[in-house]
PDB file of C-alpha atoms in Angstrom:
ATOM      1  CA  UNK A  62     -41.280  -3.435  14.654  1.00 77.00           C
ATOM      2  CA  UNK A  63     -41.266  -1.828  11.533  1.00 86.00           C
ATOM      3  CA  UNK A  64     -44.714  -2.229   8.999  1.00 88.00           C
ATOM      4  CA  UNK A  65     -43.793  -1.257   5.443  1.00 89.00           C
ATOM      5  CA  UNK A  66     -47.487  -1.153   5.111  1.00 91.00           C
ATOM      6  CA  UNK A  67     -50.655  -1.664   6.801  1.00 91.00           C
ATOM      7  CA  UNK A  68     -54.927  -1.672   5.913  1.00 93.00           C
ATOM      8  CA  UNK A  69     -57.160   1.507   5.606  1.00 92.00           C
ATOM      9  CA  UNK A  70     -60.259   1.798   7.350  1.00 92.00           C
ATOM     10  CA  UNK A  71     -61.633   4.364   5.290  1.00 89.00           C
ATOM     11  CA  UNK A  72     -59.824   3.453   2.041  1.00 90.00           C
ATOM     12  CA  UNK A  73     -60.908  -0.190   2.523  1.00 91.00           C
ATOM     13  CA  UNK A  74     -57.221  -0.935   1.000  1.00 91.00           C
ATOM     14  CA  UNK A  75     -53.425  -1.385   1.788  1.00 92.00           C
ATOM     15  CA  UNK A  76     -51.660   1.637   1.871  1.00 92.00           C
ATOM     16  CA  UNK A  77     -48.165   2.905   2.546  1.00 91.00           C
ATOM     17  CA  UNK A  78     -46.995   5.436   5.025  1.00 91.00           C
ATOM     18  CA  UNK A  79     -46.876   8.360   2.306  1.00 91.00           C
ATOM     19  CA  UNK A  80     -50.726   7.601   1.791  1.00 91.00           C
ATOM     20  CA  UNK A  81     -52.104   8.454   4.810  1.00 92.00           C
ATOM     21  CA  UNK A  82     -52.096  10.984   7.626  1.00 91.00           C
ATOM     22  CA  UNK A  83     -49.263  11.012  10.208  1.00 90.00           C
ATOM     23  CA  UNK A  84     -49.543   8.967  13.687  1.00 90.00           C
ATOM     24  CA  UNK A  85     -53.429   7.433  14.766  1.00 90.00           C
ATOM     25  CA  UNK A  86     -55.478   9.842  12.511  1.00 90.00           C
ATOM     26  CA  UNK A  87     -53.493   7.213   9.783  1.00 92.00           C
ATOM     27  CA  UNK A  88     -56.999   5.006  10.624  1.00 92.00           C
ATOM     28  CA  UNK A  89     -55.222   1.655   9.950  1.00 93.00           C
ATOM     29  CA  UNK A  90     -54.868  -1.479  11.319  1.00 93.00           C
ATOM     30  CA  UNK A  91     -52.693  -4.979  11.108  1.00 91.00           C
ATOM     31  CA  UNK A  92     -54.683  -7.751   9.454  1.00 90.00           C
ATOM     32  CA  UNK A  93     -52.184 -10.089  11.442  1.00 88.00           C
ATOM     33  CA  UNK A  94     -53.405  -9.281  14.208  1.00 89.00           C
ATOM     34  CA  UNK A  95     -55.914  -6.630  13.901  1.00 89.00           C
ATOM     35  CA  UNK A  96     -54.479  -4.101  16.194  1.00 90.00           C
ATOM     36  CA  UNK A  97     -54.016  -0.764  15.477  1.00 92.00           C
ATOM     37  CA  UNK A  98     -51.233   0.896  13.707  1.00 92.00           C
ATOM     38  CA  UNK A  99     -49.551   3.975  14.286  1.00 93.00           C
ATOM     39  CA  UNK A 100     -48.171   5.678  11.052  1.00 93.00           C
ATOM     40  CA  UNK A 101     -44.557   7.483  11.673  1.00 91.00           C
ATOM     41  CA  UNK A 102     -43.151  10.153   9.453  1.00 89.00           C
ATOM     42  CA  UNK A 103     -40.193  11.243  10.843  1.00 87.00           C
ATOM     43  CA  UNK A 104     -37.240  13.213   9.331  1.00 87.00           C
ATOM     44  CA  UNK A 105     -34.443  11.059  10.554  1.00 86.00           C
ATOM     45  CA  UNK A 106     -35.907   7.594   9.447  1.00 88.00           C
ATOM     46  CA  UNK A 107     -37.574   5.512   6.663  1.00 90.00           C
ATOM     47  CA  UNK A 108     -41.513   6.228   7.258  1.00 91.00           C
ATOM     48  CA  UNK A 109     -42.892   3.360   7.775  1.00 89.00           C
ATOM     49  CA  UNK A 110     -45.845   1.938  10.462  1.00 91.00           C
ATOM     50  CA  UNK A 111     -45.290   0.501  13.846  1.00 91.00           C
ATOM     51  CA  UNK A 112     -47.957  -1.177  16.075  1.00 90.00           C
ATOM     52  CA  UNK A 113     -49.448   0.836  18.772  1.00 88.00           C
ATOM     53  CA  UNK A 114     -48.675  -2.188  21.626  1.00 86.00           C
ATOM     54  CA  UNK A 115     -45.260  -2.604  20.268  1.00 81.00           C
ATOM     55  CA  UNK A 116     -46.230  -5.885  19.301  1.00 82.00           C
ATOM     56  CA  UNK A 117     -43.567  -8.683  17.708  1.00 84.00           C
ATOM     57  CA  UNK A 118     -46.029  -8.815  14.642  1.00 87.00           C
ATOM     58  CA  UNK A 119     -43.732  -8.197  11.422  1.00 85.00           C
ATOM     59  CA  UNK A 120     -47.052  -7.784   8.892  1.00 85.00           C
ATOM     60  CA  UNK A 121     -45.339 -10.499   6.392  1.00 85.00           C
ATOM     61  CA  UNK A 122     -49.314 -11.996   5.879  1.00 88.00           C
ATOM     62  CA  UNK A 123     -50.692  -8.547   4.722  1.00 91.00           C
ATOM     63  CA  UNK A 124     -47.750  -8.310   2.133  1.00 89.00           C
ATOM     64  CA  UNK A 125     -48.764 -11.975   1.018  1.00 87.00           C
ATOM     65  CA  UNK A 126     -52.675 -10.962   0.579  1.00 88.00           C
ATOM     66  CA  UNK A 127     -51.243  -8.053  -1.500  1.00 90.00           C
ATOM     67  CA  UNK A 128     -49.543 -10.147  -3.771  1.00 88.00           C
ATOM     68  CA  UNK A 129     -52.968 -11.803  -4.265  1.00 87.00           C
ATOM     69  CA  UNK A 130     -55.225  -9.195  -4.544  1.00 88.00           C
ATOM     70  CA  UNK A 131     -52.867  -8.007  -7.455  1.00 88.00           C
ATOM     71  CA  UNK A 132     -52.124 -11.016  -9.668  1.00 86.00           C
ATOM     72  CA  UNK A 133     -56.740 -10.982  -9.140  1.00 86.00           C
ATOM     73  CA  UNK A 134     -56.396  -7.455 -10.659  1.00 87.00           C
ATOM     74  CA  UNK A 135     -53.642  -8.330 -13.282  1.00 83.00           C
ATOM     75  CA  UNK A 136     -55.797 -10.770 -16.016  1.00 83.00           C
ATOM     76  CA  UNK A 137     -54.726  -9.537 -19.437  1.00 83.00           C
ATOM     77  CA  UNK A 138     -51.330  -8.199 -18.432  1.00 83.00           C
ATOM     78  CA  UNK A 139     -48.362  -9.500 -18.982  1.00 79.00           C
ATOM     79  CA  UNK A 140     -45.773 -10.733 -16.857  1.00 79.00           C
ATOM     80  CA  UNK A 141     -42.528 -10.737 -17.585  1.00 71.00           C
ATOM     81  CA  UNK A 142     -38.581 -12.472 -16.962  1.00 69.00           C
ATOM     82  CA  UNK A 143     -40.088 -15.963 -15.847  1.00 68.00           C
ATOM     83  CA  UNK A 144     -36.873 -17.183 -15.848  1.00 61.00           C
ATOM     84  CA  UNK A 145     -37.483 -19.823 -17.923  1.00 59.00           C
ATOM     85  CA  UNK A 146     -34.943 -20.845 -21.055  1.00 52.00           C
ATOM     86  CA  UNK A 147     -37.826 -21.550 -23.637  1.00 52.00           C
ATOM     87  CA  UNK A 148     -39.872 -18.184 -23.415  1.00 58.00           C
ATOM     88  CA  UNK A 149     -39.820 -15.593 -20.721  1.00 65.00           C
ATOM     89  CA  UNK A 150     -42.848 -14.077 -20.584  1.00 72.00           C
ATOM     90  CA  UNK A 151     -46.791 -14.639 -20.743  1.00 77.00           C
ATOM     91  CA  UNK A 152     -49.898 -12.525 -20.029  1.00 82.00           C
ATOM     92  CA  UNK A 153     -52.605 -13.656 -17.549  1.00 84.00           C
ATOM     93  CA  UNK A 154     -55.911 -14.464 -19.055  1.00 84.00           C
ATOM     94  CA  UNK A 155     -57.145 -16.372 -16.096  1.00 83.00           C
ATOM     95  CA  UNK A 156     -56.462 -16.687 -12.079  1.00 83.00           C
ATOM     96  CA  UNK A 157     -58.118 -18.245  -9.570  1.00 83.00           C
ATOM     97  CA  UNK A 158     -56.886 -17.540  -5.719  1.00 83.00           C
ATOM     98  CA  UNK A 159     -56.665 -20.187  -2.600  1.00 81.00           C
ATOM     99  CA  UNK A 160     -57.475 -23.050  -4.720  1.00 78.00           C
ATOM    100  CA  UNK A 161     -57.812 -26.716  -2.966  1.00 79.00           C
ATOM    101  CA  UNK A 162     -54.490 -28.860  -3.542  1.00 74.00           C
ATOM    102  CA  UNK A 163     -56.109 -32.242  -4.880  1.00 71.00           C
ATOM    103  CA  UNK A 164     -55.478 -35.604  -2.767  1.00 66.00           C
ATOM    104  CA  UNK A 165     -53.955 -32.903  -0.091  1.00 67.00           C
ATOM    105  CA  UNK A 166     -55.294 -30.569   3.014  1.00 73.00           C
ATOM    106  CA  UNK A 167     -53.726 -27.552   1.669  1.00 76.00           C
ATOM    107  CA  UNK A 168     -54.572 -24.259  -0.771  1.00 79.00           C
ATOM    108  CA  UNK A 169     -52.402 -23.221  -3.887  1.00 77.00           C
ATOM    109  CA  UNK A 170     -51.268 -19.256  -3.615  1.00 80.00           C
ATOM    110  CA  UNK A 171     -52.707 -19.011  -7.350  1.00 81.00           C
ATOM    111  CA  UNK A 172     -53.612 -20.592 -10.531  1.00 81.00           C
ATOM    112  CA  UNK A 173     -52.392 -19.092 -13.830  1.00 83.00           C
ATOM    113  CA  UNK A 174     -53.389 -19.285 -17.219  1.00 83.00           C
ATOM    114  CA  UNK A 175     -51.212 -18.020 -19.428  1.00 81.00           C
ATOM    115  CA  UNK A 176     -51.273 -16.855 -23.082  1.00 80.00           C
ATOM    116  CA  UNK A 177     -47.727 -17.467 -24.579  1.00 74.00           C
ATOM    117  CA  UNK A 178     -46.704 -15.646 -27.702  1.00 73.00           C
ATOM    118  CA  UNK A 179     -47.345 -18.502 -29.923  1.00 68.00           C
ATOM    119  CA  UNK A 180     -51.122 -18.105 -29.031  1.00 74.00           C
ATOM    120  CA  UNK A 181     -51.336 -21.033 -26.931  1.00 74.00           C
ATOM    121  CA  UNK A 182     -51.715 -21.175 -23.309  1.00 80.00           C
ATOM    122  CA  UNK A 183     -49.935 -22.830 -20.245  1.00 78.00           C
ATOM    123  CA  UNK A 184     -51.285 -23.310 -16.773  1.00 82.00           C
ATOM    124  CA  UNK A 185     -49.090 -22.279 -14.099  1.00 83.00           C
ATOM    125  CA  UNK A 186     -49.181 -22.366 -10.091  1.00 83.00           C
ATOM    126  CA  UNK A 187     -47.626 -19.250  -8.504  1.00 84.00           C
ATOM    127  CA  UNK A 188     -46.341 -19.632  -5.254  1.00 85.00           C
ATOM    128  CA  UNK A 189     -45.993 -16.508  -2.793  1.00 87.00           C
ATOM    129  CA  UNK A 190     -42.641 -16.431  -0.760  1.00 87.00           C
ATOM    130  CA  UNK A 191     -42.118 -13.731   1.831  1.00 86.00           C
ATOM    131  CA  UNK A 192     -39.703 -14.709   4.155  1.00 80.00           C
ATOM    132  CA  UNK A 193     -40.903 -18.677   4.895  1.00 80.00           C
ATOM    133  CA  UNK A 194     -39.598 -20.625   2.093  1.00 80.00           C
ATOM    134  CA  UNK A 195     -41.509 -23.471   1.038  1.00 79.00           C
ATOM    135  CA  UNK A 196     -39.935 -26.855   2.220  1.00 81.00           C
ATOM    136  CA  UNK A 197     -39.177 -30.375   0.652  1.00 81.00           C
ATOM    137  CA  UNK A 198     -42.446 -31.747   1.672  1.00 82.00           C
ATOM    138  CA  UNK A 199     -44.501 -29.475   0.625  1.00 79.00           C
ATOM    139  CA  UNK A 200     -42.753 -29.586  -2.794  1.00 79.00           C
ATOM    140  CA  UNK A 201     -43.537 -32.736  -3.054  1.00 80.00           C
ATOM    141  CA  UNK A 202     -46.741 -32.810  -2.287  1.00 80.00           C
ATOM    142  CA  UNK A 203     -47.508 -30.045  -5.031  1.00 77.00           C
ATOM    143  CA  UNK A 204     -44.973 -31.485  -7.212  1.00 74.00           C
ATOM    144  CA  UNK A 205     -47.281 -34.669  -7.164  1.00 77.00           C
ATOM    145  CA  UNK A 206     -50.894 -32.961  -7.301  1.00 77.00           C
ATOM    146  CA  UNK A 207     -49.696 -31.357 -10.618  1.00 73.00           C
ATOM    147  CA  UNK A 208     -47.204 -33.454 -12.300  1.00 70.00           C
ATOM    148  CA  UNK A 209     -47.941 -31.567 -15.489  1.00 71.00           C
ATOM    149  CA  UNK A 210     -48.028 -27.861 -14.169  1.00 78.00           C
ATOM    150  CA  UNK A 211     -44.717 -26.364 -13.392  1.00 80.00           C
ATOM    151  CA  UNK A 212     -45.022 -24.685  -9.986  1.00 81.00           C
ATOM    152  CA  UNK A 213     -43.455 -21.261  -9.587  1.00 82.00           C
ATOM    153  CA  UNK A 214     -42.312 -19.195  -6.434  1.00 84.00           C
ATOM    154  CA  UNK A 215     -42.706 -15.531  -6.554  1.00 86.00           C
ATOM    155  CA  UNK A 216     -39.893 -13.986  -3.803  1.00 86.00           C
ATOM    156  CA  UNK A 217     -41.271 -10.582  -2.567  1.00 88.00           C
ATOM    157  CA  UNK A 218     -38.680  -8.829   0.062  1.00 87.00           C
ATOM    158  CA  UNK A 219     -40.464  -6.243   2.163  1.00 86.00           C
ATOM    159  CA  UNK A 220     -38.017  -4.142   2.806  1.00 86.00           C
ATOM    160  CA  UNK A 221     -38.879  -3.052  -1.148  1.00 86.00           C
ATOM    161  CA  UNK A 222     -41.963  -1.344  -0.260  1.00 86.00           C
ATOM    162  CA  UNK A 223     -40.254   1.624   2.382  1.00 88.00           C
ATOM    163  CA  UNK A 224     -40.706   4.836   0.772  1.00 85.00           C
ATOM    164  CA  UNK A 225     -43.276   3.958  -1.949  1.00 86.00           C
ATOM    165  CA  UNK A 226     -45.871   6.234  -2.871  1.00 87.00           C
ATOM    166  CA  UNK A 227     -48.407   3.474  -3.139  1.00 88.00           C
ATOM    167  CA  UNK A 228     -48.346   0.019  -1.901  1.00 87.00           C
ATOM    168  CA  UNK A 229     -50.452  -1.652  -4.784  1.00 86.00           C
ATOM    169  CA  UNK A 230     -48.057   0.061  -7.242  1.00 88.00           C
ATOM    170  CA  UNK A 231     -45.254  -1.010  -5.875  1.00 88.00           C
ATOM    171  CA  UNK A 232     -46.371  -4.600  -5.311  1.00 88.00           C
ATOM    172  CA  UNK A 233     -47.644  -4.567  -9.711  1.00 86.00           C
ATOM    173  CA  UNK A 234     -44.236  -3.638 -10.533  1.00 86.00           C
ATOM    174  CA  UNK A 235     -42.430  -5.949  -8.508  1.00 85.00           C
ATOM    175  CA  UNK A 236     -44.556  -9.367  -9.497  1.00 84.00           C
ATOM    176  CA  UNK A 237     -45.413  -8.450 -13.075  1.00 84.00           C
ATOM    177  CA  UNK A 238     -42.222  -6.478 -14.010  1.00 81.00           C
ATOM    178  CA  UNK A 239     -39.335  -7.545 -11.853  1.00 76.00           C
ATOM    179  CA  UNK A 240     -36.817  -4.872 -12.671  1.00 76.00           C
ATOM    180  CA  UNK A 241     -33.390  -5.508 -12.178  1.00 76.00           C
ATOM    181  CA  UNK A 242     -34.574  -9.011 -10.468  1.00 76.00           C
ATOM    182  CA  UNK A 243     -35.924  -7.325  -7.394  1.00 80.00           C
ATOM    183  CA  UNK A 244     -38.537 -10.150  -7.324  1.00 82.00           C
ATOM    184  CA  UNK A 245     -36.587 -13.328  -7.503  1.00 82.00           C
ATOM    185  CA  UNK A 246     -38.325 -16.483  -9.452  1.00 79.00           C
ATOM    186  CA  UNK A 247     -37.606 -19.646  -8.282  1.00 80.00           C
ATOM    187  CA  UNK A 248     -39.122 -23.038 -10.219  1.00 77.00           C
ATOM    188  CA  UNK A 249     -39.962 -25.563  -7.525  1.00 78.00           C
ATOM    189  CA  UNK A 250     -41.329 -27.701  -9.954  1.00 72.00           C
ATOM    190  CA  UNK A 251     -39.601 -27.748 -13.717  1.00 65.00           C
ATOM    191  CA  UNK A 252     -41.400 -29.095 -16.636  1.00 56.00           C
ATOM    192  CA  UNK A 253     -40.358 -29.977 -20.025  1.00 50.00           C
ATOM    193  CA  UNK A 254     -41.493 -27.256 -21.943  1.00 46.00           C
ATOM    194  CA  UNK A 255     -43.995 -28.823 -24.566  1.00 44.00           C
ATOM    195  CA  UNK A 256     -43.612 -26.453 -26.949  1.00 45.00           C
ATOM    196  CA  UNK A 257     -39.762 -25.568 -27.126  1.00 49.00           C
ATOM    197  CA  UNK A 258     -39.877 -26.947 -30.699  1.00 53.00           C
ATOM    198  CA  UNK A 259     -41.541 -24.469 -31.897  1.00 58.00           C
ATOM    199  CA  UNK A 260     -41.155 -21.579 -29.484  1.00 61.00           C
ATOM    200  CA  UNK A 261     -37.620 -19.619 -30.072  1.00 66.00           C
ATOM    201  CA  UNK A 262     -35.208 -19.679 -26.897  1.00 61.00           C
ATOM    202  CA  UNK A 263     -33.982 -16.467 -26.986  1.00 65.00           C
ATOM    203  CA  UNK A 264     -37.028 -14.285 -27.808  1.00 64.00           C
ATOM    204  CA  UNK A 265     -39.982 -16.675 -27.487  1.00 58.00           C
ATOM    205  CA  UNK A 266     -41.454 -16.249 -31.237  1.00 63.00           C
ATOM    206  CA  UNK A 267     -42.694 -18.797 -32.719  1.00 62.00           C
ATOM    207  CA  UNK A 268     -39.766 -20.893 -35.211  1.00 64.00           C
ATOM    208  CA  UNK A 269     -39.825 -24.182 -37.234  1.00 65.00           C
ATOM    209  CA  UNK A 270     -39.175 -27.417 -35.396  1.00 60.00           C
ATOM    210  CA  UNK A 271     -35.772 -28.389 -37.024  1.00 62.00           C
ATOM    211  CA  UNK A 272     -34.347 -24.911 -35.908  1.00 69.00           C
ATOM    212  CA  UNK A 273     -33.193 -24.136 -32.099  1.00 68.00           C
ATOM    213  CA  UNK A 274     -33.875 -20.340 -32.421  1.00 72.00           C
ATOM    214  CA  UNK A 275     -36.219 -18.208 -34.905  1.00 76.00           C
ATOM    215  CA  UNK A 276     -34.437 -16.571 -37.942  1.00 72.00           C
ATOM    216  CA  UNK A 277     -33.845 -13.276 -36.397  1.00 77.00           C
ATOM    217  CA  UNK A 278     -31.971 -15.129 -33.607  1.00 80.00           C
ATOM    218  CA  UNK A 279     -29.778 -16.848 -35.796  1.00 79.00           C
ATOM    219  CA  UNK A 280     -26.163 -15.718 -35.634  1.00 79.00           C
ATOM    220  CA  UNK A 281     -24.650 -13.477 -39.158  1.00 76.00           C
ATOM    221  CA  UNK A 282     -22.331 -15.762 -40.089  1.00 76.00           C
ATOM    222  CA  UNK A 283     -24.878 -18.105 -40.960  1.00 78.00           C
ATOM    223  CA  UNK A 284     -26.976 -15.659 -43.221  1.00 80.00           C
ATOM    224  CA  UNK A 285     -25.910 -14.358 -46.917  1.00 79.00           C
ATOM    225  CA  UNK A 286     -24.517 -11.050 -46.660  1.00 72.00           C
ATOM    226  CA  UNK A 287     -26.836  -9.793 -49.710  1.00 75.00           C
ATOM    227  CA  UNK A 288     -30.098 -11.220 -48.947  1.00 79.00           C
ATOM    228  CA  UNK A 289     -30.327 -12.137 -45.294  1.00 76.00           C
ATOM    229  CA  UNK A 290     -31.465 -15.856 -46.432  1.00 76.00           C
ATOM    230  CA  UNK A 291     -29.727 -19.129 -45.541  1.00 75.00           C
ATOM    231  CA  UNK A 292     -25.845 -19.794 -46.912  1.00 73.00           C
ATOM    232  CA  UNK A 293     -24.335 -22.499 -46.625  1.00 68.00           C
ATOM    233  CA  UNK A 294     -20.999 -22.563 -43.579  1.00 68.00           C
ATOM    234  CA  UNK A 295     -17.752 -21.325 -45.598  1.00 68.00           C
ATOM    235  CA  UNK A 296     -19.910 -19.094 -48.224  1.00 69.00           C
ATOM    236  CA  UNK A 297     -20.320 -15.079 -47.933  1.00 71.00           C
ATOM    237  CA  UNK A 298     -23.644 -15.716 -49.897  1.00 68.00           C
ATOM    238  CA  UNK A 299     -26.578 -17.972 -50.720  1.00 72.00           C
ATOM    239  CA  UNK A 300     -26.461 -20.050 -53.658  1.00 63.00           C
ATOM    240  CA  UNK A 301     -28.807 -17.174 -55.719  1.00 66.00           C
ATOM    241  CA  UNK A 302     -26.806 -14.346 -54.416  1.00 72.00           C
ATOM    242  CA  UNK A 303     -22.938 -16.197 -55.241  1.00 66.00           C
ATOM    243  CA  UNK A 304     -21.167 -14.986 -58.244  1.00 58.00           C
ATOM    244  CA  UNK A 305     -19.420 -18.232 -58.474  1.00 57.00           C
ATOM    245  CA  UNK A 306     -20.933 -21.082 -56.841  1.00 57.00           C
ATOM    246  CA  UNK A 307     -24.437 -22.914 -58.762  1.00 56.00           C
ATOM    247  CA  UNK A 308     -26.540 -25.462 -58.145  1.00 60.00           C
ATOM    248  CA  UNK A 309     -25.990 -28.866 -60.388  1.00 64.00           C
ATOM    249  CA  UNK A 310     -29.009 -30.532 -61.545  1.00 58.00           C
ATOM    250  CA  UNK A 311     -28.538 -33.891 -59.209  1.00 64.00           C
ATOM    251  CA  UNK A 312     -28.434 -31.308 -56.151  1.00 58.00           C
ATOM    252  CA  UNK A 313     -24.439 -30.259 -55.492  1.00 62.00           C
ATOM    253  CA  UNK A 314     -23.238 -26.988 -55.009  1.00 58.00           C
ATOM    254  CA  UNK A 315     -20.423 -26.980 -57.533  1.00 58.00           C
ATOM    255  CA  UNK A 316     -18.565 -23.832 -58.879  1.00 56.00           C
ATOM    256  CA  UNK A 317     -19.463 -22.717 -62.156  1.00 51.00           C
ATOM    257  CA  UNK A 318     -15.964 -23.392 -63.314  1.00 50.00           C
ATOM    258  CA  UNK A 319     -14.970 -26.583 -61.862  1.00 53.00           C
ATOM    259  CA  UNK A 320     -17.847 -28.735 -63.412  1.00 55.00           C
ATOM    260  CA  UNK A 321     -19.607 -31.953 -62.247  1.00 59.00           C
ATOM    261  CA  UNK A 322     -17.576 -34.647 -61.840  1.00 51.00           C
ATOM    262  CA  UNK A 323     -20.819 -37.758 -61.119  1.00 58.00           C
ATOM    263  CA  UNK A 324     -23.076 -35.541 -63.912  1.00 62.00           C
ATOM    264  CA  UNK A 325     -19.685 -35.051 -66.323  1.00 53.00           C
ATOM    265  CA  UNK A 326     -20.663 -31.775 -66.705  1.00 56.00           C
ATOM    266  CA  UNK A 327     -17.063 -30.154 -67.935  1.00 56.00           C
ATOM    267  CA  UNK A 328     -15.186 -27.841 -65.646  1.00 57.00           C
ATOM    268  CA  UNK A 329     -11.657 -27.152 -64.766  1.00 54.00           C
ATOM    269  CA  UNK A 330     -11.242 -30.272 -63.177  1.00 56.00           C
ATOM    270  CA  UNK A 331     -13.871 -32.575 -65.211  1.00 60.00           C
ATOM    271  CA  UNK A 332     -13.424 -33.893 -68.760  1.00 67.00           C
ATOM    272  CA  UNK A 333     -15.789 -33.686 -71.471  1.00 63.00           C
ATOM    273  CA  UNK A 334     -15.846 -37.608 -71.136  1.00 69.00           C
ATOM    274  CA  UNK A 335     -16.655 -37.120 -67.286  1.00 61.00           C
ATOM    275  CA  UNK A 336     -13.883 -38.463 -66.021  1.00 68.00           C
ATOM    276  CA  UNK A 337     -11.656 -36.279 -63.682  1.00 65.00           C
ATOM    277  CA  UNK A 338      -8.501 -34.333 -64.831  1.00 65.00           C
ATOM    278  CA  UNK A 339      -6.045 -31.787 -63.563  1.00 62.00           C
ATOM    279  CA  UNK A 340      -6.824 -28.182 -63.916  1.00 56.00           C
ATOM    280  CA  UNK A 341      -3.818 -27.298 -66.139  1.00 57.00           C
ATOM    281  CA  UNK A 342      -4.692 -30.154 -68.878  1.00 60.00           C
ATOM    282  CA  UNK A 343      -7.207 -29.868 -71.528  1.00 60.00           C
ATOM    283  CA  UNK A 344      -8.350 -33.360 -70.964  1.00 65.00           C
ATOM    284  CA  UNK A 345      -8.082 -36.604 -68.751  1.00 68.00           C
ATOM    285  CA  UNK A 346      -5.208 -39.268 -69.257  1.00 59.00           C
ATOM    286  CA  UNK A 347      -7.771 -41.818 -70.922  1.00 67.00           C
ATOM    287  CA  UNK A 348      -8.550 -38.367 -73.555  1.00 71.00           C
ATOM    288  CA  UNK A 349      -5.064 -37.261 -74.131  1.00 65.00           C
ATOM    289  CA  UNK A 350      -3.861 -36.893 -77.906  1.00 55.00           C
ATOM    290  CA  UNK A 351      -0.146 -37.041 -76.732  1.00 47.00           C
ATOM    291  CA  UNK A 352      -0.700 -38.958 -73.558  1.00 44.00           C
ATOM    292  CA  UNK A 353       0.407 -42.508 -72.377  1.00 44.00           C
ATOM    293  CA  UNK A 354      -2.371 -44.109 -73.200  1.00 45.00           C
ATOM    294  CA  UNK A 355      -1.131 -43.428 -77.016  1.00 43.00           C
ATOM    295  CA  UNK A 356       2.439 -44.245 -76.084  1.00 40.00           C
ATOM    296  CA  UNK A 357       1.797 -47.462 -74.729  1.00 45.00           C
ATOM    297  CA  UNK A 358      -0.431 -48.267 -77.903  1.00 44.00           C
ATOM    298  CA  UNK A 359       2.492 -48.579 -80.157  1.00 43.00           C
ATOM    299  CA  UNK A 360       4.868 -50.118 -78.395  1.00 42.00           C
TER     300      UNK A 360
END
């Protein structure tokens, strides 16, 4: 059975097969089940470790204390593509390991603090998943213990760690980094987000409550093309940028030619009286010298 890594005796530290000497003089063992390893560095396959009594051990416990001992070593980095629509990324500023389940016989992976880019924080429970998933009940169970902590699983795949040059390295970038999704994230437990009105969707900065995304999130066509700021939908500019549209004193954005109609203001299509009138006419029908509200006078 093939060991993608195994625990120094001398080092006092997991280490991968490019780390250590080649066959016993390796000096490691399984923490599974503390027998020996053999380290093999052949030229025809992956190197990787193998037990020396050919046991049916596959090592899957040692990759899940690794996990551990780095999230332990990872307060004040960040940690990014959560997977989550509101914000996608945090940095640790506090963990605590095996930590009692309340109302339950059972231990948490990990606790998580984390900072968000607002400059508040969010506790989170990481779960470890190396090749058992987690099932319904114990969902449920956790699910219940922390109805307001959202509950994430952390999906490590061994077969990642053949050929690394260093096991701890390789284990950092996969949890904190997770290029090209090589380490899965999987909510067990969703939450609503208690700070999506005010956190942007798309980048996670911090936006006004009315607004879905921050400003630089917003799409072009709803900023002016001169000064970047708010326009209104239909307009190539604000109202201080347009050449042709102002602002009326009750509030409307009128065009400086067409007038006021509720203020009267006169325009193209406002009287001086106020009243409405066509463009191609000096003046409404009630205003007309020649109109026929004159004819019907005399007659």
């Amino acid at each position: 059975m093939k060991i993608p890594l195994a625990w120094s005796l001398h080092l006092n530290r997991f280490v991968s097969p490019q780390e250590v000497e080649r066959g016993l003089k390796c000096r490691c063992i399984c923490l599974d089940c503390t027998q020996k390893v053999i380290c093999k560095q052949g030229e025809k396959k992956v190197w990787h470790f193998a037990h020396q009594s050919n046991s049916d051990c596959r090592g899957e416990g040692m990759i899940h204390r690794l996990a551990k001992d780095v999230l332990e070593q990872s307060v004040g980095k960040r940690i990014l593509r959560l997977g989550l629509r509101e914000i996608d990324f945090g940095t640790i500023c506090k963990i605590d390991l095996e930590v009692p389940m309340p109302k339950a016989d059972k231990r948490i992976d990990a606790g998580v603090t984390l900072l968000l880019p607002n400059g508040e924080t969010q506790k989170v429970v990481l779960e470890v998943c190396v090749s058992n998933p987690k099932s319904k009940a114990y969902i449920r169970d956790m699910s219940t213990a922390y109805k307001r902590t959202p509950i994430l699983e952390l999906i490590v795949d061994p077969s990642l760690f053949f050929g690394a040059a260093s096991a701890q390295q390789a284990m950092q970038k996969l949890l904190l980094e997770n290029e090209n999704n090589s380490c899965p994230r999987k909510w067990l437990y969703r939450w609503k987000y208690h700070l999506s009105n005010r956190v942007c969707r798309k980048c996670g900065k911090e936006k006004q409550a009315k607004d879905k995304t921050c400003w630089d999130c917003v799409p072009r066509r709803f900023k002016c093309q001169k000064c970047n700021g708010r326009k209104r939908p239909g307009h190539k500019y604000c109202l201080e940028c347009s050449p042709t549209h102002i602002e009326c004193d009750c509030g409307r954005i009128i065009h400086h030619e067409h007038g006021c109609l509720p203020c009267g203001i006169p325009g193209d299509y406002v009287c001086e009286c106020g009243n409405e009138k066509g463009k191609d006419y000096e003046s409404c029908y009630n205003c007309a010298s020649f109109g026929y509200g004159d004819y019907e006078a005399q007659y």
